[in-house]
Amino acid sequence: MKTVLVGVGQAGGKVTSALVDFDHEMGFGSIIGALGVNSAKADLQPLQFDTVLVGQDRVKGHGVGGDNELGAEVMQGDAREVMGELSGRITAEAEAIVVVAGLGGGTGSGGAPVLAKELKRVYDVPVYALGILPGRGEGTMYQVNAGRSLKTLAREADSVLLVDNDAWHSSGESVEEGFGSINANIARRVGLLLAAGEAVEGVGESVVDTSEVINTLRSGGISALGYASAEASEDPDENINVVTSVTRNALLTGTSLPNAVEADSALLVVAGEPETISRKGVERARKWVEEETGSMQVRGGDFPLESGRLASLVLLGGVERSGRVEEFMERAAAAVEEADEQEATRDSEEKLFQNDDLDGLI
Ligand code: GDP
């Protein structure tokens, strides 16, 4: 799928970078353009692709400090410039646009929904969002921001592919320490998905068509992506269990949104040397995905790839009713209440200290 990426905010820029690098290393060529957008100048500097600084008149290149309403305002204010920068990149070849952002911060959280709306207004190709949810350990502000951003983004974008920052970081590792490995995990999964519909030079035509990805995401709302791989035998008959077990792992332990299993639609892509892919294994795996997701729309296909391993990539469309999303939205709502309570306490403290009978010290 020929895709143009727009990385908004710090996380958006870093994840876009990881995606661009992966696509380049693998030689896929499915990412045909990338742009970084931020209100913080320093976060744009390390990016190896073109960038636009927004909100310069309001925040002077220093970022919006986690204020996602301000993030939305500065994106709206400079939308014309951002859209202008994008117009040369979103050529007739483009099959999708993906807006990438961390939902817990300010610029990406507020800016991504605004940009998705603008892009939908102008372009006919699907506009997807790749949204990163804050981990459970991140503070109240992150949860509140992400809840509000997700609600808006799910409405504006054609589908929001959600990645939970708790999904792949190993125990003992802080979320920050884990960013490198999380970003690499995102790049591998999303990079393979984008490339699944591409013909890969030297290994023949891919049999997954871009339209299968688009149709799987057609139900809108929220989507998730699972992945797992394992050593393969050269004999396809010996790989029946390899295909079924990597598919199970992809969905049950390797997804970007843990425990999101119930889905409206799904796409199962099995990647590896074409001669080693077991047809019987693929059939069984597909049936299993159908039962597990409760979806009658499970599409499938192969992704020929030179590798000694077999991998399974499972894209789930319409997972917003899953326990995981509900749990997150409850967490965000509780965080809003907590923030309100903190504000009420602050107000009453302020009143307490406004007592004029008592003089201050200095
Ligand atoms: P912004 O620049 O104002 O949009 O804010 P950030 O992009 O820093 O958003 C903060 C959120 O993104 C928090 O939930 C962080 O945990 C997350 N985040 C920041 N950097 C990264 C990163 O490199 N990778 C991932 N996966 N998440 C990140």
CSV table of C-alpha atoms and ligand atoms in Angstrom, one decimal:
chain,number,residue,atom,x,y,z
A,1,MET,CA,0.0,0.0,0.0
A,2,LYS,CA,1.7,3.2,-1.1
A,3,THR,CA,1.5,5.4,1.9
A,4,VAL,CA,2.3,8.9,3.0
A,5,LEU,CA,3.1,9.3,6.7
A,6,VAL,CA,2.6,12.4,8.8
A,7,GLY,CA,4.2,12.2,12.3
A,8,VAL,CA,2.7,14.7,14.7
A,9,GLY,CA,4.4,15.5,18.0
A,10,GLN,CA,7.4,13.9,19.5
A,11,ALA,CA,6.2,10.3,19.5
A,12,GLY,CA,4.6,10.7,16.1
A,13,GLY,CA,8.0,11.9,14.7
A,14,LYS,CA,10.0,9.1,16.3
A,15,VAL,CA,7.6,6.3,15.2
A,16,THR,CA,7.4,7.7,11.7
A,17,SER,CA,11.3,7.7,11.6
A,18,ALA,CA,11.3,4.0,12.7
A,19,LEU,CA,8.8,3.2,10.0
A,20,VAL,CA,10.7,5.0,7.3
A,21,ASP,CA,13.9,3.2,8.4
A,22,PHE,CA,12.3,-0.2,8.4
A,23,ASP,CA,10.7,0.3,5.0
A,24,HIS,CA,14.1,1.4,3.6
A,25,GLU,CA,16.1,-1.5,5.2
A,26,MET,CA,13.6,-4.0,3.9
A,27,GLY,CA,13.6,-2.4,0.5
A,28,PHE,CA,9.8,-2.4,0.4
A,29,GLY,CA,9.2,1.1,-1.0
A,30,SER,CA,5.7,1.3,0.4
A,31,ILE,CA,6.3,4.6,2.2
A,32,ILE,CA,6.3,7.2,-0.6
A,33,GLY,CA,6.5,10.3,1.6
A,34,ALA,CA,6.9,11.4,5.2
A,35,LEU,CA,6.5,14.7,7.0
A,36,GLY,CA,7.1,15.6,10.6
A,37,VAL,CA,4.9,18.2,12.3
A,38,ASN,CA,5.5,19.7,15.8
A,39,SER,CA,5.2,22.8,17.9
A,40,ALA,CA,8.5,22.0,19.6
A,41,LYS,CA,11.5,22.8,17.4
A,42,ALA,CA,13.9,20.6,19.3
A,43,ASP,CA,11.9,17.5,18.6
A,44,LEU,CA,11.9,18.1,14.9
A,45,GLN,CA,15.7,18.5,14.6
A,46,PRO,CA,16.7,14.8,14.8
A,47,LEU,CA,14.2,13.8,12.0
A,48,GLN,CA,15.7,12.8,8.7
A,49,PHE,CA,12.7,13.9,6.6
A,50,ASP,CA,11.1,17.3,6.0
A,51,THR,CA,9.3,19.0,8.8
A,52,VAL,CA,6.9,21.8,9.6
A,53,LEU,CA,7.0,23.8,12.8
A,54,VAL,CA,3.5,24.9,13.9
A,55,GLY,CA,2.3,27.4,16.4
A,56,GLN,CA,5.4,29.5,16.2
A,57,ASP,CA,3.5,32.7,16.9
A,58,ARG,CA,2.0,31.3,20.1
A,59,VAL,CA,4.6,29.0,21.6
A,60,LYS,CA,7.8,30.2,19.9
A,61,GLY,CA,9.0,26.7,19.1
A,62,HIS,CA,8.8,25.5,22.7
A,63,GLY,CA,5.9,23.1,22.4
A,64,VAL,CA,2.5,23.1,24.0
A,65,GLY,CA,3.6,21.5,27.2
A,66,GLY,CA,1.0,18.7,27.2
A,67,ASP,CA,-1.9,21.0,26.6
A,68,ASN,CA,-3.8,19.2,23.8
A,69,GLU,CA,-6.4,21.9,23.4
A,70,LEU,CA,-3.6,24.2,22.5
A,71,GLY,CA,-2.1,21.4,20.4
A,72,ALA,CA,-5.4,21.4,18.4
A,73,GLU,CA,-5.5,25.2,18.1
A,74,VAL,CA,-2.0,25.5,16.8
A,75,MET,CA,-2.6,22.8,14.2
A,76,GLN,CA,-5.8,24.5,13.1
A,77,GLY,CA,-4.0,27.8,12.9
A,78,ASP,CA,-1.3,26.5,10.7
A,79,ALA,CA,-3.4,23.8,8.8
A,80,ARG,CA,-3.0,25.6,5.5
A,81,GLU,CA,0.8,25.5,5.7
A,82,VAL,CA,0.8,21.8,6.8
A,83,MET,CA,-1.6,20.9,4.0
A,84,GLY,CA,0.5,22.8,1.5
A,85,GLU,CA,3.6,20.8,2.5
A,86,LEU,CA,1.7,17.6,2.2
A,87,SER,CA,0.1,18.4,-1.2
A,88,GLY,CA,3.3,17.7,-3.1
A,89,ARG,CA,3.8,14.4,-1.3
A,90,ILE,CA,0.3,13.0,-1.6
A,91,THR,CA,0.5,12.2,-5.3
A,92,ALA,CA,-1.9,10.1,-7.4
A,93,GLU,CA,0.2,7.0,-6.5
A,94,ALA,CA,-0.8,7.3,-2.8
A,95,GLU,CA,-3.2,4.7,-1.6
A,96,ALA,CA,-3.5,5.8,2.0
A,97,ILE,CA,-2.4,8.5,4.4
A,98,VAL,CA,-1.4,7.6,8.0
A,99,VAL,CA,-1.3,10.3,10.7
A,100,VAL,CA,1.0,9.0,13.5
A,101,ALA,CA,0.8,10.4,17.0
A,102,GLY,CA,1.2,9.7,20.7
A,103,LEU,CA,-2.3,10.4,22.2
A,104,GLY,CA,-1.2,11.2,25.7
A,105,GLY,CA,0.8,14.4,24.9
A,106,GLY,CA,-0.1,17.8,23.6
A,107,THR,CA,0.8,18.5,20.0
A,108,GLY,CA,0.1,15.0,18.6
A,109,SER,CA,-2.9,14.4,20.8
A,110,GLY,CA,-4.6,17.6,19.9
A,111,GLY,CA,-3.1,18.0,16.4
A,112,ALA,CA,-3.7,14.6,14.9
A,113,PRO,CA,-7.6,14.7,15.0
A,114,VAL,CA,-7.5,18.2,13.4
A,115,LEU,CA,-5.1,17.1,10.7
A,116,ALA,CA,-7.1,13.9,10.0
A,117,LYS,CA,-10.2,16.0,9.5
A,118,GLU,CA,-8.5,18.4,7.1
A,119,LEU,CA,-7.0,15.5,5.1
A,120,LYS,CA,-10.4,13.7,4.9
A,121,ARG,CA,-11.9,16.9,3.5
A,122,VAL,CA,-9.4,17.1,0.7
A,123,TYR,CA,-8.3,13.6,-0.3
A,124,ASP,CA,-10.2,10.5,-1.5
A,125,VAL,CA,-7.8,7.9,-0.2
A,126,PRO,CA,-8.4,6.5,3.3
A,127,VAL,CA,-6.9,8.6,6.1
A,128,TYR,CA,-5.8,6.3,9.0
A,129,ALA,CA,-4.3,7.2,12.3
A,130,LEU,CA,-1.6,5.3,14.2
A,131,GLY,CA,-2.3,6.3,17.7
A,132,ILE,CA,-0.2,5.4,20.8
A,133,LEU,CA,-2.0,5.0,24.1
A,134,PRO,CA,-0.1,6.0,27.3
A,135,GLY,CA,0.9,3.1,29.5
A,136,ARG,CA,-1.1,2.5,32.8
A,137,GLY,CA,1.8,4.0,34.8
A,138,GLU,CA,1.8,7.3,33.0
A,139,GLY,CA,0.1,10.2,34.8
A,140,THR,CA,-3.5,11.5,34.9
A,141,MET,CA,-2.9,14.2,32.3
A,142,TYR,CA,-1.7,11.6,29.8
A,143,GLN,CA,-4.8,9.5,30.3
A,144,VAL,CA,-7.2,12.4,30.1
A,145,ASN,CA,-5.5,13.7,26.9
A,146,ALA,CA,-5.5,10.3,25.3
A,147,GLY,CA,-9.2,9.7,26.1
A,148,ARG,CA,-10.3,12.9,24.5
A,149,SER,CA,-8.0,12.5,21.6
A,150,LEU,CA,-9.0,8.9,20.9
A,151,LYS,CA,-12.7,9.8,21.0
A,152,THR,CA,-12.2,12.6,18.4
A,153,LEU,CA,-9.7,10.7,16.2
A,154,ALA,CA,-12.0,7.6,16.0
A,155,ARG,CA,-14.6,10.0,14.6
A,156,GLU,CA,-12.4,11.8,12.1
A,157,ALA,CA,-10.1,9.1,10.8
A,158,ASP,CA,-11.1,6.1,8.7
A,159,SER,CA,-9.6,3.8,11.4
A,160,VAL,CA,-7.4,4.3,14.4
A,161,LEU,CA,-4.8,1.6,14.6
A,162,LEU,CA,-4.1,1.6,18.4
A,163,VAL,CA,-0.8,0.7,20.0
A,164,ASP,CA,-0.8,0.4,23.8
A,165,ASN,CA,2.6,1.5,25.3
A,166,ASP,CA,2.2,-1.3,27.7
A,167,ALA,CA,1.9,-3.9,24.9
A,168,TRP,CA,5.5,-4.8,24.4
A,169,HIS,CA,7.8,-3.4,27.1
A,170,SER,CA,9.5,-6.0,29.1
A,171,SER,CA,9.1,-6.1,32.9
A,172,GLY,CA,11.6,-4.0,34.8
A,173,GLU,CA,11.9,-1.6,32.0
A,174,SER,CA,10.4,1.8,32.3
A,175,VAL,CA,8.1,3.0,29.5
A,176,GLU,CA,10.8,5.5,28.5
A,177,GLU,CA,13.5,2.9,28.4
A,178,GLY,CA,11.2,0.7,26.3
A,179,PHE,CA,10.5,3.3,23.6
A,180,GLY,CA,13.3,2.1,21.4
A,181,SER,CA,12.0,-1.5,21.4
A,182,ILE,CA,8.3,-0.4,21.3
A,183,ASN,CA,9.0,1.7,18.2
A,184,ALA,CA,10.9,-1.1,16.5
A,185,ASN,CA,8.0,-3.5,17.2
A,186,ILE,CA,5.6,-0.9,15.7
A,187,ALA,CA,7.8,-0.4,12.7
A,188,ARG,CA,8.1,-4.1,12.0
A,189,ARG,CA,4.3,-4.8,12.3
A,190,VAL,CA,3.0,-1.7,10.5
A,191,GLY,CA,5.8,-1.8,8.0
A,192,LEU,CA,4.9,-5.4,7.0
A,193,LEU,CA,1.2,-4.6,6.8
A,194,LEU,CA,1.9,-1.6,4.5
A,195,ALA,CA,4.2,-3.7,2.4
A,196,ALA,CA,1.8,-6.7,2.3
A,197,GLY,CA,0.0,-5.4,-0.7
A,198,GLU,CA,3.2,-4.6,-2.6
A,199,ALA,CA,5.0,-6.7,-5.1
A,200,VAL,CA,8.4,-7.5,-3.6
A,201,GLU,CA,11.2,-7.5,-6.1
A,202,GLY,CA,12.9,-10.9,-6.6
A,203,VAL,CA,10.3,-13.0,-4.8
A,204,GLY,CA,7.3,-12.6,-7.1
A,205,GLU,CA,3.9,-11.0,-6.7
A,206,SER,CA,2.4,-10.7,-3.4
A,207,VAL,CA,-1.0,-12.3,-3.2
A,208,VAL,CA,-2.4,-9.9,-0.5
A,209,ASP,CA,-4.0,-7.0,-2.3
A,210,THR,CA,-4.0,-3.5,-0.8
A,211,SER,CA,-7.8,-3.6,-1.1
A,212,GLU,CA,-7.9,-6.4,1.5
A,213,VAL,CA,-6.2,-4.1,4.0
A,214,ILE,CA,-8.6,-1.3,3.2
A,215,ASN,CA,-11.7,-3.5,3.3
A,216,THR,CA,-10.6,-4.9,6.7
A,217,LEU,CA,-10.4,-1.4,8.1
A,218,ARG,CA,-13.6,-0.3,6.4
A,219,SER,CA,-15.7,-0.8,9.5
A,220,GLY,CA,-13.9,2.2,10.9
A,221,GLY,CA,-13.5,2.8,14.7
A,222,ILE,CA,-10.5,1.2,16.2
A,223,SER,CA,-8.1,-1.4,14.9
A,224,ALA,CA,-5.3,-3.5,16.3
A,225,LEU,CA,-2.4,-5.4,14.8
A,226,GLY,CA,-0.8,-8.7,16.0
A,227,TYR,CA,2.4,-10.4,14.9
A,228,ALA,CA,4.5,-13.4,15.8
A,229,SER,CA,7.1,-15.4,13.9
A,230,ALA,CA,8.9,-18.8,14.3
A,231,GLU,CA,11.6,-20.9,12.7
A,232,ALA,CA,10.2,-22.7,9.7
A,233,SER,CA,11.1,-26.1,8.2
A,234,GLU,CA,11.8,-26.3,4.4
A,235,ASP,CA,9.0,-28.8,4.1
A,236,PRO,CA,5.6,-27.2,4.1
A,237,ASP,CA,4.0,-30.3,5.5
A,238,GLU,CA,6.1,-29.9,8.6
A,239,ASN,CA,4.9,-26.3,9.0
A,240,ILE,CA,1.2,-26.9,9.7
A,241,ASN,CA,1.7,-26.3,13.4
A,242,VAL,CA,4.1,-23.5,12.8
A,243,VAL,CA,1.5,-21.5,10.9
A,244,THR,CA,-1.3,-22.2,13.4
A,245,SER,CA,0.9,-21.5,16.5
A,246,VAL,CA,2.4,-18.2,15.1
A,247,THR,CA,-1.2,-17.1,14.3
A,248,ARG,CA,-2.3,-17.9,17.9
A,249,ASN,CA,0.6,-16.1,19.3
A,250,ALA,CA,0.1,-13.1,17.0
A,251,LEU,CA,-3.5,-12.7,18.3
A,252,LEU,CA,-3.2,-13.8,21.9
A,253,THR,CA,0.2,-12.4,22.9
A,254,GLY,CA,1.5,-10.3,20.1
A,255,THR,CA,-1.1,-7.7,19.5
A,256,SER,CA,-0.7,-3.9,19.7
A,257,LEU,CA,-3.8,-3.8,22.0
A,258,PRO,CA,-3.5,-6.6,24.5
A,259,ASN,CA,-6.7,-8.7,24.9
A,260,ALA,CA,-8.5,-7.1,22.0
A,261,VAL,CA,-9.8,-10.2,20.3
A,262,GLU,CA,-13.4,-9.6,19.4
A,263,ALA,CA,-13.5,-7.8,16.0
A,264,ASP,CA,-15.8,-6.9,13.2
A,265,SER,CA,-13.3,-8.0,10.6
A,266,ALA,CA,-9.8,-9.5,10.3
A,267,LEU,CA,-7.0,-10.0,7.9
A,268,LEU,CA,-4.5,-12.9,8.3
A,269,VAL,CA,-1.3,-12.5,6.4
A,270,VAL,CA,1.2,-15.3,6.5
A,271,ALA,CA,4.7,-14.2,5.5
A,272,GLY,CA,7.7,-16.3,4.5
A,273,GLU,CA,9.2,-18.4,1.7
A,274,PRO,CA,6.2,-19.3,-0.5
A,275,GLU,CA,7.3,-23.0,-0.8
A,276,THR,CA,7.4,-23.4,3.0
A,277,ILE,CA,3.9,-22.0,3.7
A,278,SER,CA,1.6,-24.8,4.6
A,279,ARG,CA,-1.8,-24.4,2.9
A,280,LYS,CA,-3.5,-26.7,5.5
A,281,GLY,CA,-1.9,-24.6,8.2
A,282,VAL,CA,-3.2,-21.4,6.7
A,283,GLU,CA,-6.7,-22.8,6.4
A,284,ARG,CA,-6.7,-24.0,10.0
A,285,ALA,CA,-5.3,-20.7,11.2
A,286,ARG,CA,-7.9,-18.7,9.3
A,287,LYS,CA,-10.7,-20.8,10.8
A,288,TRP,CA,-9.3,-20.3,14.3
A,289,VAL,CA,-9.1,-16.5,13.7
A,290,GLU,CA,-12.8,-16.6,12.7
A,291,GLU,CA,-13.8,-18.4,15.8
A,292,GLU,CA,-11.7,-16.4,18.1
A,293,THR,CA,-12.7,-12.9,16.8
A,294,GLY,CA,-16.3,-13.9,16.2
A,295,SER,CA,-16.0,-12.2,12.8
A,296,MET,CA,-17.5,-13.7,9.7
A,297,GLN,CA,-15.2,-11.5,7.6
A,298,VAL,CA,-11.7,-13.0,7.9
A,299,ARG,CA,-9.6,-12.2,4.8
A,300,GLY,CA,-6.3,-13.8,4.1
A,301,GLY,CA,-3.3,-14.0,1.9
A,302,ASP,CA,0.4,-14.8,1.7
A,303,PHE,CA,3.3,-12.3,1.8
A,304,PRO,CA,6.3,-13.9,0.0
A,305,LEU,CA,9.4,-12.9,1.9
A,306,GLU,CA,13.0,-14.3,1.8
A,307,SER,CA,13.3,-15.7,5.3
A,308,GLY,CA,14.0,-18.9,7.2
A,309,ARG,CA,11.1,-18.0,9.4
A,310,LEU,CA,7.3,-17.9,9.0
A,311,ALA,CA,5.4,-15.0,10.4
A,312,SER,CA,1.8,-14.3,11.0
A,313,LEU,CA,0.3,-10.8,10.9
A,314,VAL,CA,-3.2,-10.4,12.1
A,315,LEU,CA,-5.1,-7.1,11.5
A,316,LEU,CA,-8.3,-6.7,13.4
A,317,GLY,CA,-10.9,-4.1,12.3
A,318,GLY,CA,-13.6,-2.7,14.6
A,319,VAL,CA,-12.2,-3.7,18.1
A,320,GLU,CA,-13.8,-0.7,19.9
A,321,ARG,CA,-16.1,-2.9,21.9
A,322,SER,CA,-13.3,-5.0,23.2
A,323,GLY,CA,-12.6,-5.1,26.9
A,324,ARG,CA,-9.2,-3.4,26.4
A,325,VAL,CA,-10.7,-0.3,24.8
A,326,GLU,CA,-13.5,-0.1,27.4
A,327,GLU,CA,-11.0,-0.4,30.2
A,328,PHE,CA,-8.9,2.4,28.7
A,329,MET,CA,-11.9,4.7,28.3
A,330,GLU,CA,-12.9,4.0,31.9
A,331,ARG,CA,-9.4,4.8,33.0
A,332,ALA,CA,-9.5,8.0,31.0
A,333,ALA,CA,-12.9,9.0,32.5
A,334,ALA,CA,-11.6,8.2,36.0
A,335,ALA,CA,-8.6,10.4,35.3
A,336,VAL,CA,-10.9,13.3,34.2
A,337,GLU,CA,-12.7,13.0,37.6
A,338,GLU,CA,-9.3,12.8,39.4
A,339,ALA,CA,-8.2,15.9,37.6
A,340,ASP,CA,-11.4,17.7,38.5
A,341,GLU,CA,-11.0,16.8,42.2
A,342,GLN,CA,-7.4,18.0,42.2
A,343,GLU,CA,-8.6,21.3,40.8
A,344,ALA,CA,-11.3,21.6,43.4
A,345,THR,CA,-8.7,21.0,46.1
A,346,ARG,CA,-6.5,23.6,44.6
A,347,ASP,CA,-9.4,26.1,44.6
A,348,SER,CA,-10.3,25.4,48.2
A,349,GLU,CA,-6.6,25.7,49.2
A,350,GLU,CA,-6.4,29.0,47.4
A,351,LYS,CA,-9.5,30.2,49.3
A,352,LEU,CA,-8.0,29.0,52.6
A,353,PHE,CA,-4.9,31.1,52.0
A,354,GLN,CA,-6.8,34.1,51.0
A,355,ASN,CA,-7.7,34.7,54.6
A,356,ASP,CA,-6.8,38.4,55.2
A,357,ASP,CA,-6.7,38.2,59.0
A,358,LEU,CA,-3.4,36.4,58.7
A,359,ASP,CA,-0.3,38.2,57.3
A,360,GLY,CA,2.2,36.3,55.2
A,361,LEU,CA,5.9,36.2,56.2
A,362,ILE,CA,7.4,37.9,53.2
B,1,GDP,P1,3.7,15.8,22.0
B,1,GDP,O1,5.1,16.0,21.4
B,1,GDP,O2,3.2,17.0,22.7
B,1,GDP,O3,2.7,15.3,21.0
B,1,GDP,O4,3.8,14.6,23.1
B,1,GDP,P2,4.5,13.2,23.0
B,1,GDP,O5,4.6,12.8,21.6
B,1,GDP,O6,5.8,13.2,23.7
B,1,GDP,O7,3.4,12.3,23.7
B,1,GDP,C1,3.5,11.8,24.9
B,1,GDP,C2,3.0,10.4,24.9
B,1,GDP,O8,3.7,9.7,23.9
B,1,GDP,C3,3.3,9.7,26.2
B,1,GDP,O9,2.2,8.8,26.4
B,1,GDP,C4,4.5,8.9,25.9
B,1,GDP,O10,4.6,7.7,26.6
B,1,GDP,C5,4.5,8.6,24.4
B,1,GDP,N1,5.8,8.6,23.7
B,1,GDP,C6,6.7,9.6,23.7
B,1,GDP,N2,7.7,9.2,22.9
B,1,GDP,C7,7.5,8.0,22.5
B,1,GDP,C8,8.1,7.0,21.6
B,1,GDP,O11,9.2,7.3,21.1
B,1,GDP,N3,7.5,5.8,21.4
B,1,GDP,C9,6.3,5.5,21.9
B,1,GDP,N4,5.8,4.3,21.7
B,1,GDP,N5,5.6,6.4,22.7
B,1,GDP,C10,6.2,7.6,23.0
